[in-house]
Each structure stands twice: as C-alpha cells, then as structure tokens.
Tab-separated table of C-alpha atoms in Angstrom:
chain	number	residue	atom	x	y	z
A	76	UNK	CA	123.291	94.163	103.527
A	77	UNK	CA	120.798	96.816	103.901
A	78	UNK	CA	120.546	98.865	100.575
A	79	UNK	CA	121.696	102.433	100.819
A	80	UNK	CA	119.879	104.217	97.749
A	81	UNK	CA	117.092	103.376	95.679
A	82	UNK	CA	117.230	104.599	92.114
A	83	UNK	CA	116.305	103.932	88.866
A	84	UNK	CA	119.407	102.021	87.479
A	85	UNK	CA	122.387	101.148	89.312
A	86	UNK	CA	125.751	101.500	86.958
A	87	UNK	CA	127.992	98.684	88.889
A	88	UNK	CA	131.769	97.791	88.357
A	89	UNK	CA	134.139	95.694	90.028
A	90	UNK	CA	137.634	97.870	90.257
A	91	UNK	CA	140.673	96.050	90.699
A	92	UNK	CA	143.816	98.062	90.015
A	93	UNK	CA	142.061	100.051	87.248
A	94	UNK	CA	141.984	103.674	88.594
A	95	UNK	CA	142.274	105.396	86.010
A	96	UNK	CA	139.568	103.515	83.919
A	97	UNK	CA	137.035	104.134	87.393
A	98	UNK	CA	138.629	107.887	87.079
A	99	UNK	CA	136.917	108.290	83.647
A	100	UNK	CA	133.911	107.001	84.266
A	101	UNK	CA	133.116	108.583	87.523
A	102	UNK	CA	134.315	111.652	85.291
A	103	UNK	CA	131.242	110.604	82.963
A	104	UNK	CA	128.335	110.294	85.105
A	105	UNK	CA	128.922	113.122	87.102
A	106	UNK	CA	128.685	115.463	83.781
A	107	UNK	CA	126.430	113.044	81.895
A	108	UNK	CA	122.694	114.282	81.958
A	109	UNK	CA	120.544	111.305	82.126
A	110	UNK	CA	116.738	111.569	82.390
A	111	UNK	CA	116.564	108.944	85.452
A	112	UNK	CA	117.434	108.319	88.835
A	113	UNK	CA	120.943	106.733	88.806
A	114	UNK	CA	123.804	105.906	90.904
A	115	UNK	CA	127.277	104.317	90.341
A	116	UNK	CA	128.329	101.528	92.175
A	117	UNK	CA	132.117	100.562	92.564
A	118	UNK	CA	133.462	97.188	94.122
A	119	UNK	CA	137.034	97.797	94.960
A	120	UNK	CA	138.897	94.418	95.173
A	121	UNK	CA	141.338	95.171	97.793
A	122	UNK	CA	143.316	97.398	94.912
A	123	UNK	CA	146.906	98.420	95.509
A	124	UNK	CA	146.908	101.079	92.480
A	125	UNK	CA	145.272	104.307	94.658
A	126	UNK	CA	142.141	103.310	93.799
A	127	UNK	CA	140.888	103.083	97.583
A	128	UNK	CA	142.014	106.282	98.379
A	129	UNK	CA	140.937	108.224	95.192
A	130	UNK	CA	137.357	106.300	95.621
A	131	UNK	CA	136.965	107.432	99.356
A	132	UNK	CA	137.785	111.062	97.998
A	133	UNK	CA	135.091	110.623	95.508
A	134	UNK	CA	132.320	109.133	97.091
A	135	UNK	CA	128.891	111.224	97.320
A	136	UNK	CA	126.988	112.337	94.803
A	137	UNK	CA	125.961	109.302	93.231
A	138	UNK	CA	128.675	107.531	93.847
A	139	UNK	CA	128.461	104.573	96.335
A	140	UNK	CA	132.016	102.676	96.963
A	141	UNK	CA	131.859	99.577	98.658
A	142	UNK	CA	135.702	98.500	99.737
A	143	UNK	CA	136.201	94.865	100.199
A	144	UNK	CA	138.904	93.410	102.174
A	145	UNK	CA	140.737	90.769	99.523
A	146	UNK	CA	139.757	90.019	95.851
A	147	UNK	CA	136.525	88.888	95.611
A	148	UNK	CA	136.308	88.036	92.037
A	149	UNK	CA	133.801	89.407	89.533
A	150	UNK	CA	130.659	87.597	90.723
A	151	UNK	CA	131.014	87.989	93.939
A	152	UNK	CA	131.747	91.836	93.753
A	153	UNK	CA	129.262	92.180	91.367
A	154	UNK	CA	126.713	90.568	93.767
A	155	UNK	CA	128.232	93.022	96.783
A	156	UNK	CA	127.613	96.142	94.681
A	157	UNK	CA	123.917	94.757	93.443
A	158	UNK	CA	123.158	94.335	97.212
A	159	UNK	CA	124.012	97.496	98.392
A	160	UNK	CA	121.393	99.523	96.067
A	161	UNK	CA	117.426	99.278	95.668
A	162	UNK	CA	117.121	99.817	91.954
A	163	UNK	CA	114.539	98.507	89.199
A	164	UNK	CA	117.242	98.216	86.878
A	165	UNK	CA	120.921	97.315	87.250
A	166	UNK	CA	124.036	97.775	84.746
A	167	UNK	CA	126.300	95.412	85.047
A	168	UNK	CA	129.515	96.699	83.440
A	169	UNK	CA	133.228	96.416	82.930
A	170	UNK	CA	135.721	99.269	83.934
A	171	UNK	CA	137.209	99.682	80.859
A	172	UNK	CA	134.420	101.099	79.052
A	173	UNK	CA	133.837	104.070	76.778
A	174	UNK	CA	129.993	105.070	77.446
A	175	UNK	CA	127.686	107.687	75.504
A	176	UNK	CA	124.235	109.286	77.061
A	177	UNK	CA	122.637	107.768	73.938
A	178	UNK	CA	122.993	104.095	74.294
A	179	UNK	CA	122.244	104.746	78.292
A	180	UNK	CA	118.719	106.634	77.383
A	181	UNK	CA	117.613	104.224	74.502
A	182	UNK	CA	118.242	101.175	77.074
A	183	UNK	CA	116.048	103.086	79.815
A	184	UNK	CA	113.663	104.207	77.106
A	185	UNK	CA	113.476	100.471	76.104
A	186	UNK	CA	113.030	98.746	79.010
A	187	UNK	CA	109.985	101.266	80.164
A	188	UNK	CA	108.179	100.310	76.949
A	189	UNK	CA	108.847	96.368	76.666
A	190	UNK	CA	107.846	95.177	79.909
A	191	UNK	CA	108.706	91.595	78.807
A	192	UNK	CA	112.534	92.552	78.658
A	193	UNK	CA	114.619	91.137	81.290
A	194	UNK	CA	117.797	91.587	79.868
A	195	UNK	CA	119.588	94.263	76.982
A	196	UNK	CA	122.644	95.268	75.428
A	197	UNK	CA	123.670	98.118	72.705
A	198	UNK	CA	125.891	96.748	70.713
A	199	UNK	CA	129.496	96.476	72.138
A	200	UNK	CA	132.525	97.253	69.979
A	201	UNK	CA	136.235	96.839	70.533
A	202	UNK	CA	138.557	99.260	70.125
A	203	UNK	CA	139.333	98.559	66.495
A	204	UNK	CA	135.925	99.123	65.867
A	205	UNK	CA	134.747	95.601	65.486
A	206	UNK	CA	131.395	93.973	66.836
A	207	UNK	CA	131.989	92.241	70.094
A	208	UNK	CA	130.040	88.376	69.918
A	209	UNK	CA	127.152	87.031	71.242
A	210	UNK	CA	126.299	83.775	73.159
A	211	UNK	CA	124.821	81.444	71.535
A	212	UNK	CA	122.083	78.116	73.699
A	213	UNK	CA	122.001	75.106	73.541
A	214	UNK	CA	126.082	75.198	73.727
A	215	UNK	CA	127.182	71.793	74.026
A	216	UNK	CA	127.894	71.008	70.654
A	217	UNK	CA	129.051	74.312	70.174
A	218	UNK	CA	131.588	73.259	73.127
A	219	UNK	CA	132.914	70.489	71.083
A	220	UNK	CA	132.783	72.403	67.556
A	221	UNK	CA	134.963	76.053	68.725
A	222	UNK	CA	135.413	76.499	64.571
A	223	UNK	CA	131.095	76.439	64.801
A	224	UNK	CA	131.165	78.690	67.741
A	225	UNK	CA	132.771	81.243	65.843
A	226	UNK	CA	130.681	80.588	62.946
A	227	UNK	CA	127.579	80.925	64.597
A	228	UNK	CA	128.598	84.373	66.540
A	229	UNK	CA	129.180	85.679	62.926
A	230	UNK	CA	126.153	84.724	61.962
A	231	UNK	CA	124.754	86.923	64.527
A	232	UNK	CA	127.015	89.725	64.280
A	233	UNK	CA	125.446	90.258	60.619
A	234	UNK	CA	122.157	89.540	61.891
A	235	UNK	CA	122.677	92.587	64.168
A	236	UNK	CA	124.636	94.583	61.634
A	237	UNK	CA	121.306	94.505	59.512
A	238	UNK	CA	118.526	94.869	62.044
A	239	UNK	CA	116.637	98.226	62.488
A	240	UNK	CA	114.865	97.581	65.812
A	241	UNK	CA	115.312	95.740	69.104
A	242	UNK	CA	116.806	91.811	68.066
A	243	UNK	CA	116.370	89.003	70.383
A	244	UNK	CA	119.310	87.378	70.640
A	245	UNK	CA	119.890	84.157	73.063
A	246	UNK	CA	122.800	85.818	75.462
A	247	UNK	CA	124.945	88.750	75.937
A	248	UNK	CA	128.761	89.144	76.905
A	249	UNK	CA	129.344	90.545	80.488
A	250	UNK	CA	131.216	93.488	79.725
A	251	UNK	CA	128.183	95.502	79.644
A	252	UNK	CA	124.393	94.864	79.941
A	253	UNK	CA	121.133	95.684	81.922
A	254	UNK	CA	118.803	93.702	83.647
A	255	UNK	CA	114.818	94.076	84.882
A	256	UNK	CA	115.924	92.899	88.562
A	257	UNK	CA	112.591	91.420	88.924
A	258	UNK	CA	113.513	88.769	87.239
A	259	UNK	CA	116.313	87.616	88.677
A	260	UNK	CA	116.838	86.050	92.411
A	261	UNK	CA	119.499	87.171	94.144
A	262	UNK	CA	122.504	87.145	93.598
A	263	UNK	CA	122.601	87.130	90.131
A	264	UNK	CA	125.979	85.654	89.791
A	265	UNK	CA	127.234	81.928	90.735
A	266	UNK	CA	129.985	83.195	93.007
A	267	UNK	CA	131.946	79.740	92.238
A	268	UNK	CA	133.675	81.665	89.061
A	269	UNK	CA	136.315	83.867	90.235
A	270	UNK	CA	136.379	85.136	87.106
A	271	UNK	CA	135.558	83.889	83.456
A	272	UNK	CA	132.554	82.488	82.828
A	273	UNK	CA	129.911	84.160	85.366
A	274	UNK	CA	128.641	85.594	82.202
A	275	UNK	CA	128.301	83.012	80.332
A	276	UNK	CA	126.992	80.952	83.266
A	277	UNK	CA	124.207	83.229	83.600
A	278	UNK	CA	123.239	83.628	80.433
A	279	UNK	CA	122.839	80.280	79.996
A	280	UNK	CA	120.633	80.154	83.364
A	281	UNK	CA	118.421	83.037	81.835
A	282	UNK	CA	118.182	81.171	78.439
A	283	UNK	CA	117.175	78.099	80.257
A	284	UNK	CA	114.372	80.328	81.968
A	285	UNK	CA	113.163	81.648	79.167
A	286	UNK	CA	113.953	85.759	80.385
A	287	UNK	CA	114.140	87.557	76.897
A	288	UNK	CA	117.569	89.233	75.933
A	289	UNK	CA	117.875	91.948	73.294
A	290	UNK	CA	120.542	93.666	72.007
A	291	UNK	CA	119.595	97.459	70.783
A	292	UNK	CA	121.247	97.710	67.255
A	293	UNK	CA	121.091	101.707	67.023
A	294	UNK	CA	123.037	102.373	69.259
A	295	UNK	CA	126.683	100.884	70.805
A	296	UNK	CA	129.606	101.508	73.452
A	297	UNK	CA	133.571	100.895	73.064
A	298	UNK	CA	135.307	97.517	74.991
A	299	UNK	CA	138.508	98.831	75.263
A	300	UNK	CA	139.740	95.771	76.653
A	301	UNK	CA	140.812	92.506	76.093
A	302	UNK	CA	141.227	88.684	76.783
A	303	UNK	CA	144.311	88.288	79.335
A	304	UNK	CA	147.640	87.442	77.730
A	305	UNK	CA	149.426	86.128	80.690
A	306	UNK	CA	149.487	82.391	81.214
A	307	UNK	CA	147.854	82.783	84.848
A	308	UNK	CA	144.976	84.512	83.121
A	309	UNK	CA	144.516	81.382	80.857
A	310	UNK	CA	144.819	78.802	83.105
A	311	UNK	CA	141.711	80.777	85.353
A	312	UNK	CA	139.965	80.719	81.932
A	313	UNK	CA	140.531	76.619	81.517
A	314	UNK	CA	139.575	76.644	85.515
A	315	UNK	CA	136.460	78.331	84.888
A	316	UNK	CA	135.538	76.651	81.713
A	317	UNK	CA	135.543	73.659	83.260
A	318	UNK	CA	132.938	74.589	86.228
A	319	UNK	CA	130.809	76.219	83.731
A	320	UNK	CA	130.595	72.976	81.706
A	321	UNK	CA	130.268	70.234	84.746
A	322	UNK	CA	127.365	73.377	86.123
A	323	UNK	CA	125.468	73.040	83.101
A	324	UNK	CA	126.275	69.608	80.960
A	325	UNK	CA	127.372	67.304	83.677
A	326	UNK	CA	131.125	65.539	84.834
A	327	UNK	CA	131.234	63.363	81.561
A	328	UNK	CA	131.296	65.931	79.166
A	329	UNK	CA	134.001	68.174	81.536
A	330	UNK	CA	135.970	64.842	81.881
A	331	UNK	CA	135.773	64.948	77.178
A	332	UNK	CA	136.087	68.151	76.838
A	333	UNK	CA	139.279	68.988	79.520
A	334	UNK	CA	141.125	66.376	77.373
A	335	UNK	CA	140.028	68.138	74.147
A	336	UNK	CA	140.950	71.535	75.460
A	337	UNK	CA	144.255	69.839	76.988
A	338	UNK	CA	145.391	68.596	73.158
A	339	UNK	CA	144.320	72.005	71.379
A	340	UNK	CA	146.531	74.086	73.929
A	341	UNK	CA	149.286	71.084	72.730
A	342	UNK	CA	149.032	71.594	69.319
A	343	UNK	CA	149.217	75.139	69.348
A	344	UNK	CA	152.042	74.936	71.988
A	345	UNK	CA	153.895	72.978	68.563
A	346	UNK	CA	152.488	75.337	66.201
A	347	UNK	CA	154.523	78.379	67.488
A	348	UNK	CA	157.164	76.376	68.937
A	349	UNK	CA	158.168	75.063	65.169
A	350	UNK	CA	157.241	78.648	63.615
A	351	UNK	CA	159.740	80.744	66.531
A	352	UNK	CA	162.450	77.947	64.872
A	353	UNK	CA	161.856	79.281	61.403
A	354	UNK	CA	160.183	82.854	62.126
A	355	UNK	CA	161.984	85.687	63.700
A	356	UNK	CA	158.702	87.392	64.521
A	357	UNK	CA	158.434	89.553	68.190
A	358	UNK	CA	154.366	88.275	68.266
A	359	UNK	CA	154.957	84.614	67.408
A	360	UNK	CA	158.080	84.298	70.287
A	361	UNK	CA	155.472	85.591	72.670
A	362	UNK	CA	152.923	83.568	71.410
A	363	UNK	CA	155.304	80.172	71.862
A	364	UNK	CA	156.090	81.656	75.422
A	365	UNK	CA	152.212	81.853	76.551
A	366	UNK	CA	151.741	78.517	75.149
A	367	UNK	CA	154.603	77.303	76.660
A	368	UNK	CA	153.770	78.125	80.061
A	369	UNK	CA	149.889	76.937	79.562
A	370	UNK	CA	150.382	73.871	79.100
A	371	UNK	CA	153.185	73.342	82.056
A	372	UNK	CA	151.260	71.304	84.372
A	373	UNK	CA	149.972	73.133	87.753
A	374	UNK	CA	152.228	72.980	91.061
C-alpha cells in the first residue's frame, strides 16, 4: 500500500461496531488545536453498526478511513492503518478513549526533545479514576506467579504516582501509546493475535531490543473500557495467551502453563458455583455463568 498523507503523527484505531466511540473522537480532532501535522486513521472491521456509512460521510479533512472487507483483528488493522500514512510518529490507540490536547502536545513535545525515545505513554486511567498497569520483562516467572504480576504492576503504579518527570518503564498497555516509527520494522504488530496479546507481544519484542519506553506522569487520558465479559471473549484471551507464551518462552512452558491456567479457570468455576448455592447475589450468578461456560471444552 502506497501511503496517502505524510504528517507528523498518525492517530490510528481499529473500529469495529463502535460508532459512536469513532463519532467522538473524530468530533475531537477536528476541534482540537494541535501544534503538528496530524491525521486520524480509522480501520473499519467490516462493522454492521453504521459505522461504514457514517465514516464514508466523514472522511476528508484529516480523516483517512480505510474499510476492510471481514474482521481483521487488532494487529492486522492496526498494521493496515500504519501502512496507509507516512508519519514520523504513530498513535496507536483504542476507540474508547477520552483524549485532552495536553497529554497529545506533551507526548509531541517529548519525543522532539528525547531523540532516544521510541516508545511513550501519559498515564492511562479507567473510568473510576484508577491507574491503568504496566508490563513488566522478563515475564516468565511472572507467568507462573499472576499474585506477583499484580504485585509488581503496583509497584509501578506508585512509582509513577510519585515521579515528576519522564519514567522509564519496561512496557506499556495497547490502549494508547506512541511510537518513533524509525524504530520499528514494519508491521509493528505479529498479525497471529487476533486480538489479546499484540500488545503485550510487542512490548516484549521492544524490551528485548532494548527501544526505551516512558510513560509521561503529568499528564493522563480516560480508558473507558474494559476486559470482555462474555465467555467467547475469554476463551480468545486463553487462545492468545497461549501464542504469546510458545512466541516468546517456547512449547514447554505453553504445554505448563495451559494446564495451570486450565485448573485456575476450575477452581474459580467451584468458587462461584458453591457461593450462587449459598449467595443470592445478581454479580456472583453471572460470575458462575462466565465460568461455567469457560471452562466447557471447545466444539
């Protein structure tokens, strides 16, 4: 693909059935001053929601909507949309974001005066108003150890919570960050996760290469959303889970840690099963449901 536009940062995000989400932030950019040559870039998955039509109504104007013909999946959408514009920076972002001008001109202002940084992130908050996590390298124990996992990202979060400047941190969530392109090959994303996992994939990839990440702790945007809830979601997550780990630790360790992940799911399937007995609770019934249907064995 021959790229259409060449700007300072390309703003990219993969639409499926979110219109209303890719309705606000169209609505943002196009008031949103910003002191640099930018463009957003939307993927449309093969929505069913309007989004196709109310994108080819919008296009123009730095706006570039690329339609694609089935779901592609995150990576590979993501890599559509970073091939269609020339930029020196990309955003890659979620849809259901709530942006500010200040977090986008302190990441532009930062990467023009740290020529080391290949990758950045304000700080990302959910809707409650609670730090989002970081990713943490080497992983493998941290694989085996979830309760350490969590740990560890807490650690961080308070590492953040108290920095002043720029913090180097060893890998970002996906839902929104920014990337030096020349230091990445195209594409960016392994386009063997449908979804789940690209992110952390690749930040494991840019770890191993030693690109430095930073997260900018002055200023932050809103994650409205969420993990999936429905049991299809989870099983993709288990699916893609287990390519990231055979990717980056080898078979043996998938092999261990599938049959770990395999008796957790079990034990909370008999957690909430026993407590929907005893507990007439709305939350824990739907809990014992998701369960329930996770750990049904695929057709």
């Amino acid at each position: 693909m021959v790229p259409i536009m060449a700007v300072d940062i390309a703003f990219i995000a993969v639409n499926y059935n979110t219109r209303a989400l890719v309705e606000e932030l169209i609505r943002f950019f196009a008031t949103c001053e910003l002191p640099f040559r930018h463009c957003l870039v939307v993927v449309d998955n093969s929505s069913t929601d309007g989004s196709r039509e109310m994108l080819e109504q919008a296009q123009g104007d730095g706006l570039v909507y690329i339609q694609a013909n089935e779901n592609l999946g995150y990576g590979r959408g993501m890599n559509r949309g970073m091939a269609a514009v020339a930029s020196r920076y990309a955003c890659v972002m979620n849809t259901d974001l709530i942006l500010n001008r200040e977090a986008l001109v302190a990441l532009w202002e930062f990467f023009e005066s740290r020529p080391e940084a290949g990758v950045a992130s304000p700080v990302i908050l959910g809707s409650d108003g609670r730090m989002q996590g970081f990713l943490s390298f080497p992983g493998l124990l941290l694989l085996y150890a979830p309760t350490l996992s969590k740990i560890k990202s807490k650690l961080w979060k308070l590492r953040v919570a108290k920095a002043r400047v720029p913090l180097r941190v060893p890998g970002v969530l996906g839902a929104f960050f920014m990337i030096r392109r020349s230091c990445f090959a195209a594409p960016l994303f392994d386009e063997d996760f449908f979804f789940y996992y690209e992110d952390t994939e690749l930040a494991h990839r840019y770890w191993e290469q030693g690109v430095p990440c930073y997260v900018l702790p002055q200023v932050s945007i809103i994650h409205t959303g969420g993990q999936s809830t429905s049991a299809a979601g989870g099983k993709l997550f288990q699916q893609s889970r287990r390519i990231y780990i055979e990717k980056c630790y080898g078979a043996p360790h998938t092999a261990w840690l599938a049959t770990l992940d395999r008796a957790r799911l079990r034990m909370k399937y008999y957690k909430y099963r026993i407590l929907s007995c005893f507990v007439k609770s709305g939350k824990i019934q739907r809990k014992y449901e998701y369960y329930a249907r996770l750990v049904q064995p695929d057709d």
